[in-house]
Short mmCIF file of C-alpha atoms in Angstrom, two decimals:
data_model
loop_
_atom_site.label_atom_id
_atom_site.label_comp_id
_atom_site.label_asym_id
_atom_site.label_seq_id
_atom_site.Cartn_x
_atom_site.Cartn_y
_atom_site.Cartn_z
CA GLY A 1 92.64 10.62 -3.04
CA ASP A 2 93.51 14.11 -1.73
CA ARG A 3 91.93 17.06 -3.50
CA THR A 4 93.45 20.47 -4.23
CA GLY A 5 91.21 23.22 -5.48
CA GLY A 6 88.34 20.78 -5.83
CA ARG A 7 90.26 18.52 -8.24
CA ALA A 8 91.66 15.05 -7.50
CA ARG A 9 95.37 14.48 -8.16
CA ARG A 10 96.35 11.61 -10.48
CA ALA A 11 99.70 10.13 -11.49
CA ALA A 12 100.70 8.82 -14.91
CA VAL A 13 102.40 5.40 -14.94
CA VAL A 14 104.57 5.24 -18.08
CA ASP A 15 106.09 2.18 -19.78
CA LEU A 16 109.22 3.74 -21.27
CA ALA A 17 110.02 0.65 -23.33
CA ARG A 18 106.78 1.12 -25.33
CA GLY A 19 106.23 4.82 -24.78
CA LEU A 20 102.75 4.26 -23.35
CA VAL A 21 100.82 5.54 -20.35
CA ILE A 22 99.53 2.32 -18.80
CA ALA A 23 97.68 3.67 -15.73
CA ARG A 24 96.52 6.92 -14.07
CA PRO A 25 95.97 6.14 -10.37
CA ARG A 26 94.78 8.69 -7.80
CA THR A 27 97.62 10.10 -5.67
CA GLY A 28 98.25 12.43 -2.74
CA ARG A 29 100.10 15.75 -2.71
CA GLY A 30 103.87 16.18 -3.08
CA PRO A 31 106.56 18.56 -4.36
CA GLY A 32 107.69 18.43 -7.98
CA GLU A 33 111.11 16.71 -8.08
CA PRO A 34 113.09 14.77 -10.71
CA GLY A 35 113.55 11.01 -10.44
CA PHE A 36 116.66 8.98 -11.21
CA SER A 37 117.32 5.48 -12.55
CA PRO A 38 118.84 3.03 -10.03
CA GLU A 39 122.39 3.42 -11.38
CA GLY A 40 122.07 7.22 -11.63
CA ALA A 41 122.66 7.39 -15.40
CA ARG A 42 119.18 8.63 -16.35
CA MET A 43 117.11 11.50 -14.96
CA TYR A 44 113.32 11.74 -15.40
CA VAL A 45 111.61 15.14 -15.31
CA ALA A 46 107.86 15.83 -15.41
CA ASP A 47 106.87 19.13 -17.10
CA ARG A 48 103.55 20.36 -15.68
CA GLY A 49 103.26 23.15 -18.20
CA GLN A 50 103.75 20.94 -21.25
CA GLY A 51 102.23 17.73 -19.85
CA THR A 52 105.30 15.65 -20.71
CA LEU A 53 107.81 13.25 -19.16
CA SER A 54 111.39 13.78 -20.33
CA VAL A 55 114.31 11.35 -20.09
CA LEU A 56 117.68 13.11 -19.72
CA SER A 57 121.28 12.00 -19.32
CA ALA A 58 122.26 12.58 -15.69
CA PHE A 59 125.80 13.40 -16.85
CA SER A 60 125.31 15.73 -19.85
CA PHE A 61 121.66 16.66 -19.12
CA LYS A 62 120.97 16.09 -22.81
CA ARG A 63 117.32 15.29 -23.52
CA LEU A 64 117.13 11.69 -24.73
CA ARG A 65 113.39 11.17 -25.05
CA THR A 66 110.04 12.84 -24.35
CA VAL A 67 106.70 11.14 -23.70
CA ALA A 68 103.41 13.08 -23.79
CA LEU A 69 101.13 12.53 -20.77
CA PRO A 70 97.42 12.79 -21.54
CA GLY A 71 94.91 14.12 -19.03
CA THR A 72 95.76 16.12 -15.89
CA ARG A 73 99.12 17.94 -16.02
CA PRO A 74 101.89 16.39 -13.80
CA ALA A 75 103.07 18.05 -10.60
CA ASP A 76 105.40 15.34 -9.25
CA LEU A 77 107.37 12.35 -10.48
CA ALA A 78 108.27 8.95 -8.97
CA VAL A 79 110.35 6.35 -10.78
CA GLN A 80 109.68 2.63 -10.31
CA PRO A 81 112.46 0.76 -12.11
CA GLY A 82 111.14 -1.97 -14.35
CA VAL A 83 112.63 -4.26 -16.96
CA ALA A 84 113.95 -2.70 -20.15
CA LEU A 85 112.66 -4.58 -23.22
CA ILE A 86 115.18 -4.86 -26.05
CA VAL A 87 114.02 -6.73 -29.15
CA GLY A 88 116.05 -7.75 -32.18
CA THR A 89 115.04 -8.62 -35.72
CA GLU A 90 114.78 -11.75 -37.83
CA GLY A 91 118.43 -11.20 -38.84
CA ASP A 92 121.73 -11.65 -37.00
CA ASP A 93 121.64 -9.09 -34.16
CA VAL A 94 124.10 -7.95 -31.48
CA LEU A 95 122.05 -6.63 -28.55
CA SER A 96 123.35 -5.24 -25.26
CA GLY A 97 121.37 -4.43 -22.14
CA THR A 98 121.53 -1.57 -19.68
CA ARG A 99 122.93 -1.37 -16.17
CA SER A 100 119.47 -2.22 -14.85
CA GLN A 101 117.24 -5.26 -15.39
CA ASP A 102 116.71 -6.15 -19.04
CA ARG A 103 114.69 -8.54 -21.15
CA ILE A 104 116.53 -9.07 -24.42
CA GLU A 105 114.86 -11.04 -27.21
CA GLY A 106 116.85 -12.02 -30.27
CA LEU A 107 113.96 -13.33 -32.41
CA GLY A 108 115.25 -14.99 -35.62
CA GLY A 109 118.85 -15.19 -36.78
CA ASN A 110 122.12 -16.05 -35.08
CA ASP A 111 122.10 -13.42 -32.35
CA THR A 112 124.50 -12.29 -29.62
CA LEU A 113 122.74 -11.09 -26.45
CA ARG A 114 124.62 -9.42 -23.57
CA GLY A 115 122.70 -8.59 -20.43
CA GLY A 116 124.99 -6.36 -18.39
CA ARG A 117 125.22 -5.91 -14.64
CA ASP A 118 121.75 -6.62 -13.24
CA ARG A 119 119.34 -9.58 -13.28
CA ASP A 120 118.57 -10.03 -16.96
CA GLN A 121 116.32 -12.22 -19.09
CA LEU A 122 117.96 -13.40 -22.31
CA VAL A 123 115.74 -15.05 -24.92
CA GLY A 124 117.50 -16.33 -28.02
CA ALA A 125 114.47 -17.77 -29.88
CA LEU A 126 115.27 -19.18 -33.35
CA GLY A 127 118.86 -19.47 -34.53
CA ASN A 128 122.28 -20.38 -33.16
CA ASP A 129 122.55 -17.72 -30.46
CA THR A 130 125.18 -16.60 -27.94
CA LEU A 131 123.77 -15.47 -24.57
CA VAL A 132 126.07 -13.71 -22.07
CA GLY A 133 124.43 -12.86 -18.76
CA GLY A 134 127.09 -11.02 -16.77
CA PRO A 135 127.47 -10.70 -12.99
CA GLY A 136 123.77 -10.75 -12.05
CA SER A 137 121.45 -13.70 -11.47
CA ASP A 138 120.26 -14.12 -15.04
CA ALA A 139 117.54 -16.18 -16.73
CA PHE A 140 118.33 -17.89 -20.06
CA ASP A 141 116.05 -19.22 -22.77
CA GLY A 142 118.11 -20.36 -25.72
CA GLY A 143 115.18 -21.39 -27.91
CA ASP A 144 115.64 -23.54 -31.01
CA GLY A 145 119.15 -23.81 -32.39
CA ASP A 146 122.68 -24.66 -31.27
CA ASP A 147 123.13 -22.01 -28.58
CA ARG A 148 125.99 -20.95 -26.29
CA MET A 149 125.27 -19.60 -22.80
CA PHE A 150 127.67 -17.93 -20.37
CA GLY A 151 126.47 -16.90 -16.94
CA GLU A 152 129.61 -15.57 -15.20
CA ALA A 153 128.65 -14.61 -11.61
CA GLY A 154 125.21 -14.89 -10.00
CA ASP A 155 122.67 -17.66 -9.51
CA ASP A 156 121.65 -18.24 -13.12
CA SER A 157 118.77 -20.35 -14.38
CA GLY A 158 116.93 -21.26 -17.54
CA THR A 159 116.47 -23.63 -20.46
CA ALA A 160 118.84 -24.12 -23.36
CA GLY A 161 116.05 -25.23 -25.70
CA PRO A 162 116.13 -27.79 -28.53
CA GLY A 163 119.52 -28.08 -30.23
CA ASN A 164 123.10 -29.04 -29.46
CA ASP A 165 123.83 -26.40 -26.84
CA PHE A 166 126.88 -25.37 -24.82
CA ALA A 167 126.70 -23.71 -21.40
CA ASN A 168 129.30 -22.52 -18.89
CA LEU A 169 127.51 -20.73 -16.07
CA GLY A 170 130.47 -19.52 -13.99
CA THR A 171 130.17 -18.93 -10.26
CA GLY A 172 126.89 -19.20 -8.37
CA ASN A 173 124.25 -21.81 -7.60
CA ASP A 174 122.95 -22.32 -11.13
CA GLN A 175 120.03 -24.25 -12.62
CA LEU A 176 119.84 -25.18 -16.30
CA ASP A 177 117.82 -27.61 -18.41
CA GLY A 178 119.57 -28.54 -21.64
CA ASP A 179 116.32 -29.76 -23.28
CA ASP A 180 116.49 -31.82 -26.49
CA GLY A 181 119.83 -32.24 -28.24
CA ASP A 182 123.41 -33.28 -27.53
CA ASP A 183 124.36 -30.64 -24.96
CA THR A 184 127.60 -29.77 -23.15
CA LEU A 185 126.91 -28.25 -19.71
CA ASP A 186 129.22 -26.93 -16.98
CA GLY A 187 127.74 -25.15 -13.98
CA GLY A 188 131.15 -23.91 -12.80
CA ASP A 189 131.67 -23.05 -9.14
CA GLY A 190 128.66 -23.36 -6.86
CA ASP A 191 125.95 -25.86 -5.93
CA ASP A 192 124.38 -26.45 -9.33
CA THR A 193 121.40 -28.30 -10.81
CA LEU A 194 121.97 -29.40 -14.42
CA LEU A 195 119.56 -31.43 -16.56
CA GLY A 196 120.74 -32.75 -19.90
CA GLY A 197 117.33 -33.64 -21.33
CA ILE A 198 116.86 -35.90 -24.34
CA GLY A 199 120.08 -36.53 -26.25
CA ASP A 200 123.67 -37.64 -25.75
CA ASP A 201 124.77 -35.02 -23.24
CA ARG A 202 128.09 -34.17 -21.63
CA ILE A 203 127.76 -32.72 -18.11
CA VAL A 204 131.21 -31.99 -16.67
CA GLU A 205 131.59 -29.88 -13.54
CA GLN A 206 135.02 -28.22 -13.77
CA GLY A 207 134.51 -25.88 -10.81
CA LEU A 208 134.13 -26.25 -7.07
CA GLY A 209 130.87 -26.83 -5.22
CA ASN A 210 128.49 -29.48 -3.92
CA ASP A 211 126.05 -29.91 -6.78
CA LYS A 212 122.41 -30.71 -6.07
CA LEU A 213 121.50 -32.69 -9.18
CA LEU A 214 123.32 -33.72 -12.36
CA ASP A 215 120.78 -35.56 -14.53
CA GLY A 216 121.62 -36.71 -18.05
CA GLY A 217 118.08 -37.70 -19.05
CA PRO A 218 117.38 -40.10 -21.95
CA GLY A 219 120.43 -40.71 -24.13
CA ASN A 220 124.01 -41.93 -23.85
CA ASP A 221 125.38 -39.35 -21.44
CA LEU A 222 128.70 -38.58 -19.75
CA ILE A 223 128.41 -37.03 -16.28
CA ASP A 224 131.45 -35.97 -14.25
CA GLY A 225 130.75 -34.48 -10.82
CA GLY A 226 134.29 -33.15 -10.37
CA ARG A 227 135.32 -31.85 -6.98
CA GLY A 228 132.84 -31.64 -4.10
CA ASN A 229 130.13 -33.79 -2.54
CA ASP A 230 127.37 -33.94 -5.13
CA ARG A 231 123.93 -34.75 -3.80
CA ARG A 232 122.68 -36.82 -6.76
CA MET A 233 123.88 -37.93 -10.18
CA ASP A 234 121.43 -39.71 -12.50
CA GLY A 235 122.25 -41.06 -15.94
CA GLY A 236 118.65 -41.73 -17.00
CA ASP A 237 117.82 -44.09 -19.86
CA GLY A 238 120.72 -44.98 -22.14
CA ASP A 239 124.29 -46.27 -21.93
CA ASP A 240 125.81 -43.69 -19.60
CA GLN A 241 129.19 -42.96 -18.03
CA LEU A 242 129.10 -41.43 -14.52
CA PHE A 243 132.11 -40.35 -12.45
CA GLY A 244 131.74 -39.18 -8.86
CA ARG A 245 135.41 -38.25 -8.31
CA THR A 246 136.47 -36.95 -4.90
CA GLY A 247 133.22 -36.54 -2.94
CA SER A 248 130.49 -38.73 -1.48
CA GLU A 249 127.64 -39.03 -3.98
CA LEU A 250 124.39 -40.82 -4.74
CA ILE A 251 124.81 -42.14 -8.29
CA GLU A 252 122.09 -43.85 -10.34
CA GLY A 253 122.83 -45.29 -13.77
CA GLY A 254 119.22 -45.81 -14.84
CA GLU A 255 118.19 -48.12 -17.67
CA GLY A 256 120.97 -49.11 -20.05
CA ASN A 257 124.49 -50.54 -19.93
CA ASP A 258 126.18 -47.99 -17.70
CA VAL A 259 129.74 -47.42 -16.46
CA ILE A 260 129.82 -45.93 -12.94
CA ASP A 261 132.88 -44.94 -10.92
CA GLY A 262 132.08 -43.43 -7.54
CA GLY A 263 135.61 -42.24 -6.87
CA ARG A 264 137.42 -41.91 -3.58
CA GLY A 265 134.52 -40.87 -1.33
CA GLY A 266 131.98 -43.09 0.39
CA ASP A 267 129.37 -43.37 -2.39
CA ARG A 268 125.99 -45.01 -2.95
CA THR A 269 125.87 -46.33 -6.52
CA TYR A 270 122.99 -48.07 -8.29
CA GLY A 271 123.35 -49.64 -11.72
CA ARG A 272 119.59 -50.23 -12.16
CA GLY A 273 118.66 -51.93 -15.45
CA GLY A 274 121.18 -53.21 -18.01
CA ASP A 275 124.60 -54.85 -17.89
CA ASP A 276 126.46 -52.33 -15.77
CA THR A 277 130.06 -51.82 -14.67
CA VAL A 278 130.02 -50.30 -11.19
CA LYS A 279 133.08 -49.39 -9.16
CA GLY A 280 133.21 -47.97 -5.66
CA ASP A 281 136.97 -47.27 -5.43
CA ALA A 282 138.30 -46.15 -2.04
CA GLY A 283 135.86 -45.41 0.78
CA ASN A 284 133.06 -47.29 2.51
CA ASP A 285 130.68 -47.66 -0.42
CA SER A 286 127.22 -49.11 -1.03
CA VAL A 287 127.24 -50.65 -4.52
CA PHE A 288 124.15 -52.19 -6.15
CA GLY A 289 124.14 -53.86 -9.55
CA SER A 290 120.39 -54.61 -9.91
CA GLU A 291 119.13 -56.49 -13.02
CA GLY A 292 121.52 -57.61 -15.73
CA GLU A 293 124.95 -59.20 -15.88
CA ASP A 294 126.93 -56.67 -13.90
CA ALA A 295 130.61 -56.21 -13.06
CA VAL A 296 130.79 -54.77 -9.53
CA ASP A 297 133.97 -53.74 -7.69
CA GLY A 298 133.73 -52.26 -4.21
CA GLY A 299 137.38 -51.19 -4.08
CA SER A 300 139.08 -50.75 -0.74
CA GLY A 301 136.99 -49.95 2.30
CA ASP A 302 134.19 -51.67 4.19
CA ASP A 303 131.63 -51.98 1.40
CA ASN A 304 128.03 -53.17 1.12
CA ILE A 305 127.64 -54.87 -2.27
CA SER A 306 124.63 -56.44 -4.01
CA GLY A 307 124.87 -57.97 -7.47
CA GLY A 308 121.12 -58.30 -8.03
CA ASP A 309 119.65 -60.65 -10.62
CA GLY A 310 121.89 -62.01 -13.37
CA ALA A 311 125.29 -63.65 -13.76
CA ASP A 312 127.43 -61.04 -11.99
CA GLN A 313 131.17 -60.57 -11.50
CA ILE A 314 131.69 -59.17 -7.97
CA THR A 315 134.97 -58.06 -6.38
CA GLY A 316 134.94 -57.00 -2.75
CA GLY A 317 138.45 -55.55 -2.55
CA PRO A 318 140.40 -54.89 0.66
CA GLY A 319 138.18 -54.21 3.64
CA ALA A 320 135.48 -55.99 5.62
CA ASP A 321 132.80 -56.30 2.94
CA ASP A 322 129.18 -57.51 3.12
CA ILE A 323 128.23 -59.09 -0.23
CA ASN A 324 124.94 -60.46 -1.56
CA GLY A 325 125.24 -62.13 -4.95
CA GLY A 326 121.49 -62.24 -5.64
CA ARG A 327 119.88 -64.54 -8.21
CA GLY A 328 122.05 -66.04 -10.92
CA PRO A 329 125.39 -67.86 -11.30
CA ASP A 330 127.76 -65.28 -9.83
CA VAL A 331 131.55 -65.12 -9.52
CA ILE A 332 132.56 -63.43 -6.26
CA ARG A 333 136.13 -62.49 -5.30
CA VAL A 334 136.95 -61.76 -1.63
CA ALA A 335 140.58 -62.90 -1.62
CA ASP A 336 142.06 -60.18 0.58
CA ASP A 337 143.34 -59.76 4.13
CA SER A 338 139.96 -58.85 5.67
CA ALA A 339 137.04 -60.83 7.07
CA ASP A 340 134.19 -60.68 4.54
CA GLN A 341 130.59 -61.89 4.70
CA VAL A 342 129.19 -63.43 1.52
CA SER A 343 125.61 -64.56 0.86
CA CYS A 344 125.60 -66.15 -2.58
CA GLY A 345 121.84 -66.51 -3.16
CA PRO A 346 120.03 -68.71 -5.72
CA GLY A 347 122.24 -69.99 -8.56
CA ARG A 348 125.49 -71.91 -8.90
CA ASP A 349 128.02 -69.43 -7.51
CA THR A 350 131.82 -69.46 -7.38
CA VAL A 351 133.70 -67.68 -4.59
CA TYR A 352 137.45 -66.97 -4.50
CA VAL A 353 138.90 -66.58 -0.99
CA GLU A 354 142.44 -65.96 0.29
CA ASN A 355 144.56 -69.05 0.90
CA THR A 356 146.31 -67.39 3.84
CA ASP A 357 143.21 -67.69 6.06
CA ALA A 358 140.28 -69.19 4.17
CA GLU A 359 138.20 -69.65 7.32
CA ARG A 360 138.24 -65.91 8.01
CA ASP A 361 135.41 -65.23 5.55
CA ALA A 362 131.80 -66.18 6.37
CA LEU A 363 130.15 -67.82 3.33
CA LEU A 364 126.46 -68.71 3.01
CA GLY A 365 124.94 -70.78 0.19
CA CYS A 366 128.06 -70.75 -1.99
CA GLU A 367 128.47 -73.88 -4.16
CA ILE A 368 132.12 -73.58 -5.29
CA VAL A 369 134.91 -72.14 -3.10
CA ILE A 370 138.45 -71.70 -4.49
CA GLU A 371 141.48 -70.59 -2.48
CA ILE A 372 143.97 -68.22 -4.19
CA GLU A 373 146.69 -65.74 -3.27
CA PRO A 374 145.35 -62.46 -1.78
CA GLU A 375 144.57 -59.94 -4.52
CA PRO A 376 145.56 -56.25 -4.39
CA ALA A 377 143.17 -53.33 -4.50
CA THR A 378 142.07 -51.95 -7.86
CA ASP A 379 141.73 -48.37 -6.55
CA GLU A 380 143.09 -45.46 -8.51
CA VAL A 381 146.19 -43.97 -6.94
CA PRO A 382 144.96 -41.18 -4.62
CA PRO A 383 146.43 -37.74 -5.28
CA SER A 384 148.93 -36.09 -3.02
CA VAL A 385 147.40 -32.94 -1.50
CA ILE A 386 149.89 -30.05 -1.49
CA SER A 387 148.82 -26.66 -0.12
CA GLY A 388 150.52 -23.31 0.30
CA GLY A 389 150.01 -20.69 2.97
CA ALA A 390 149.53 -16.95 3.26
CA GLY A 391 152.89 -16.05 1.68
CA ASN A 392 154.50 -16.39 -1.74
CA ASP A 393 155.01 -20.15 -2.08
CA VAL A 394 156.83 -22.40 -4.55
CA LEU A 395 155.19 -25.86 -4.57
CA TYR A 396 156.24 -29.02 -6.43
CA GLY A 397 154.04 -31.99 -7.21
CA THR A 398 155.00 -35.65 -7.20
CA ALA A 399 155.43 -38.15 -10.00
CA GLY A 400 151.81 -39.24 -9.48
CA PRO A 401 148.48 -37.38 -9.38
CA ASP A 402 148.45 -34.27 -7.18
CA SER A 403 145.89 -31.79 -5.86
CA MET A 404 147.71 -28.48 -5.40
CA PHE A 405 146.39 -25.25 -3.85
CA GLY A 406 148.34 -22.01 -3.72
CA ALA A 407 146.13 -20.19 -1.15
CA ASP A 408 147.06 -16.50 -0.63
CA GLY A 409 150.10 -14.82 -2.10
CA ALA A 410 151.91 -14.78 -5.44
CA ASP A 411 152.62 -18.52 -5.75
CA GLU A 412 154.33 -20.75 -8.31
CA LEU A 413 153.02 -24.32 -8.59
CA PHE A 414 154.59 -27.19 -10.57
CA GLY A 415 152.34 -30.20 -11.14
CA ASN A 416 155.13 -32.34 -12.64
CA ASP A 417 154.15 -35.87 -13.78
CA GLY A 418 150.68 -37.33 -13.37
CA ASP A 419 147.16 -36.04 -14.00
CA ASP A 420 147.13 -33.11 -11.58
CA TYR A 421 144.65 -30.55 -10.27
CA VAL A 422 146.47 -27.21 -9.86
CA ASP A 423 144.57 -24.27 -8.30
CA GLY A 424 146.28 -20.93 -7.77
CA GLU A 425 143.49 -19.45 -5.59
CA ASP A 426 144.21 -15.84 -4.49
CA GLY A 427 147.19 -13.84 -5.75
CA ASN A 428 149.10 -13.36 -9.01
CA ASP A 429 150.17 -16.97 -9.52
CA ILE A 430 152.23 -18.96 -12.04
CA LEU A 431 150.91 -22.48 -12.68
CA HIS A 432 152.72 -25.32 -14.51
CA GLY A 433 150.75 -28.45 -15.33
CA GLY A 434 153.71 -30.58 -16.36
CA LEU A 435 153.30 -33.99 -17.97
CA GLY A 436 149.84 -35.52 -17.88
CA ASN A 437 146.26 -34.47 -18.55
CA ASP A 438 145.93 -31.70 -15.99
CA THR A 439 143.17 -29.41 -14.72
CA LEU A 440 144.43 -25.90 -13.94
CA ALA A 441 142.53 -22.90 -12.50
CA GLY A 442 144.08 -19.47 -12.04
CA ARG A 443 141.17 -18.19 -9.94
CA TYR A 444 141.55 -14.60 -8.70
CA ASP A 445 144.01 -11.88 -9.82
CA ASN A 446 146.34 -11.86 -12.85
CA ASP A 447 147.77 -15.34 -13.39
CA VAL A 448 150.11 -17.13 -15.79
CA VAL A 449 148.80 -20.63 -16.54
CA LEU A 450 150.94 -23.09 -18.53
CA GLY A 451 149.38 -26.43 -19.39
CA ASN A 452 152.57 -28.01 -20.77
CA GLU A 453 152.23 -31.50 -22.29
CA GLY A 454 148.94 -33.36 -22.21
CA ASP A 455 145.25 -32.78 -22.91
CA ASP A 456 144.60 -30.11 -20.29
CA GLU A 457 141.51 -28.30 -18.96
CA ILE A 458 142.50 -24.69 -18.20
CA THR A 459 140.43 -21.88 -16.67
CA GLY A 460 141.81 -18.40 -16.14
CA ASP A 461 138.82 -17.21 -14.10
CA ARG A 462 139.00 -13.61 -12.79
CA GLY A 463 141.84 -11.29 -13.74
CA ASP A 464 143.97 -10.46 -16.78
CA ASP A 465 145.53 -13.87 -17.37
CA GLU A 466 148.20 -15.25 -19.69
CA ILE A 467 147.43 -18.84 -20.73
CA ASP A 468 149.47 -21.26 -22.85
CA GLY A 469 147.97 -24.69 -23.42
CA GLY A 470 151.18 -26.30 -24.69
CA PRO A 471 151.26 -29.53 -26.71
CA GLY A 472 148.02 -31.51 -26.55
CA ASN A 473 144.32 -31.16 -27.27
CA ASP A 474 143.43 -28.55 -24.65
CA THR A 475 140.17 -26.92 -23.52
CA ILE A 476 140.74 -23.33 -22.39
CA PHE A 477 138.37 -20.80 -20.81
CA GLY A 478 139.59 -17.24 -20.35
CA ASN A 479 136.53 -16.09 -18.37
CA VAL A 480 136.54 -12.59 -16.81
CA GLY A 481 139.39 -10.20 -17.65
CA LEU A 482 141.62 -9.17 -20.55
CA ASP A 483 143.28 -12.49 -21.31
CA ARG A 484 146.09 -13.47 -23.68
CA ILE A 485 145.82 -17.09 -24.81
CA ASN A 486 147.99 -19.38 -26.93
CA GLY A 487 146.57 -22.82 -27.56
CA GLY A 488 149.89 -24.41 -28.55
CA ASP A 489 150.22 -27.59 -30.59
CA GLY A 490 147.11 -29.73 -30.85
CA ASP A 491 143.40 -29.49 -31.61
CA ASP A 492 142.27 -26.97 -28.99
CA ARG A 493 138.90 -25.49 -27.98
CA ILE A 494 139.28 -21.93 -26.67
CA ASN A 495 136.47 -19.86 -25.18
CA VAL A 496 136.84 -16.10 -24.54
CA VAL A 497 133.17 -15.03 -24.59
CA ASN A 498 133.03 -12.62 -21.61
CA ASN A 499 132.53 -9.01 -22.85
CA ASP A 500 136.28 -8.27 -22.51
CA ALA A 501 138.80 -7.66 -25.30
CA ASP A 502 140.95 -10.82 -25.32
CA ARG A 503 143.80 -11.85 -27.64
CA VAL A 504 144.04 -15.43 -28.93
CA GLN A 505 146.68 -17.33 -30.89
CA CYS A 506 145.92 -20.97 -31.67
CA GLY A 507 149.13 -22.62 -32.89
CA PRO A 508 149.43 -25.78 -35.01
CA GLY A 509 146.37 -28.02 -35.15
CA THR A 510 142.68 -27.71 -35.97
CA ASP A 511 141.36 -25.27 -33.37
CA VAL A 512 137.92 -23.88 -32.48
CA VAL A 513 137.58 -20.44 -30.85
CA PHE A 514 134.40 -18.98 -29.32
CA ALA A 515 134.86 -15.21 -29.16
CA ASP A 516 133.23 -11.78 -28.80
CA GLY A 517 133.32 -9.06 -31.41
CA ASP A 518 136.01 -7.13 -29.48
CA ASP A 519 138.44 -10.05 -29.29
CA THR A 520 141.55 -10.24 -31.48
CA ILE A 521 141.86 -13.72 -32.99
CA GLY A 522 145.00 -14.88 -34.81
CA ALA A 523 145.01 -16.07 -38.39
CA ASP A 524 146.16 -19.52 -37.23
CA CYS A 525 142.74 -20.19 -35.65
CA GLU A 526 140.85 -22.32 -38.17
CA ASP A 527 137.27 -22.15 -36.81
CA VAL A 528 136.21 -18.86 -35.17
CA ARG A 529 132.65 -18.56 -33.87
CA ARG A 530 131.51 -15.13 -32.71
#
């Protein structure tokens, strides 16, 4: 390097987390200046006379720490932000990170780890831990134990570890592996990848987004893709339940006796092994039963259906369907007002056709043909879509299922009867679920969310929200903001783990509350887990 007065300059590279000088590389010349941490809260000063590095508060200039530098005295200082290492004990710790990148390790005990604003690494290790990442793109490692993980914003990733874990990752394109145990996973908004691992897992996407992969793994799993076009849903081995809902998905049941409902989009569904129940519902679906004695229903739309091997029960539903019964004595129903094509395959098959125009359907290799009255569709009633505009709207739902969106403005939405989806979107909104098992989301700003009767799923999201679940067994997430929550009558599950000071009343029933240390929890909450 450069030489001054016949002596080579060297820098000291200091690991502040351990208080060690880890390298002394050769350097060039430069003026002596202080360095600052990325958020400006810490100032670092090299003292050439004393041979030390001092850490000061950039606000009070109080000296916080001093590290001795061996060897050549320092003339200049450069700060390369690293990852702060924060380590707990074998007991029950509460550890909080800095405004910069942190690695927080709980070790043993039932720990609470909070990462802060930047991209943090949260490692629970042994024990039943609570990991809260914050707004950055955080990495989780729950370790052994029944852990709870909350990602909030950012593209979060990680592994829950062995145990019966719970995760709600908030907004962002998240990736999480539940590992062994009976896990409950929700990626929230964003295009997520969730793996249940071994165990009877519950993967339910409550937020928006087109998820990449929802995989239950071995075990009897429940997977609900929610809203959006999910790329792939896979039940894995076991007797699984898979629900595609509104989008167009690829759904695989895997080995086991599975129940699959593709929902209203044009889906591709595969039962694979086992005696499966597979339903396409509305849309132009491709439905495959594979091995086993399957019950297959294409629903309305122009469907492509294959029963596979086994004695299958196949219903084409309204629409011009193309059906292959496969091997085995199948019962095939195409009694509707459309022209269907049926190839029965090996086995003694029975086909029901409409008596209004029996010659309309093209049948190949079908031993028994019976004419009956045309049969109606078995589709679920599609929701009415009701949307507001840029102003302050008042919107009313129908007596059936509705999908309601407030858009901009301070809106008031009434779901009324039916199982409704009510989304306030932007603005200070008031949401009423009405009768039925509703899903309500306040989204942005300060909202009032009233579940009313029914077993409701309620999310306050961002803002200082007021939430009342009403009668019924409700699931409530306060998420970001200073929220006030009343569970109402029923056995409710309320989650207010978010680093804010929330207030919770539970009401009659046996209720479970997941909370932070700063939250105020009423005496009527039977099971409080901090």
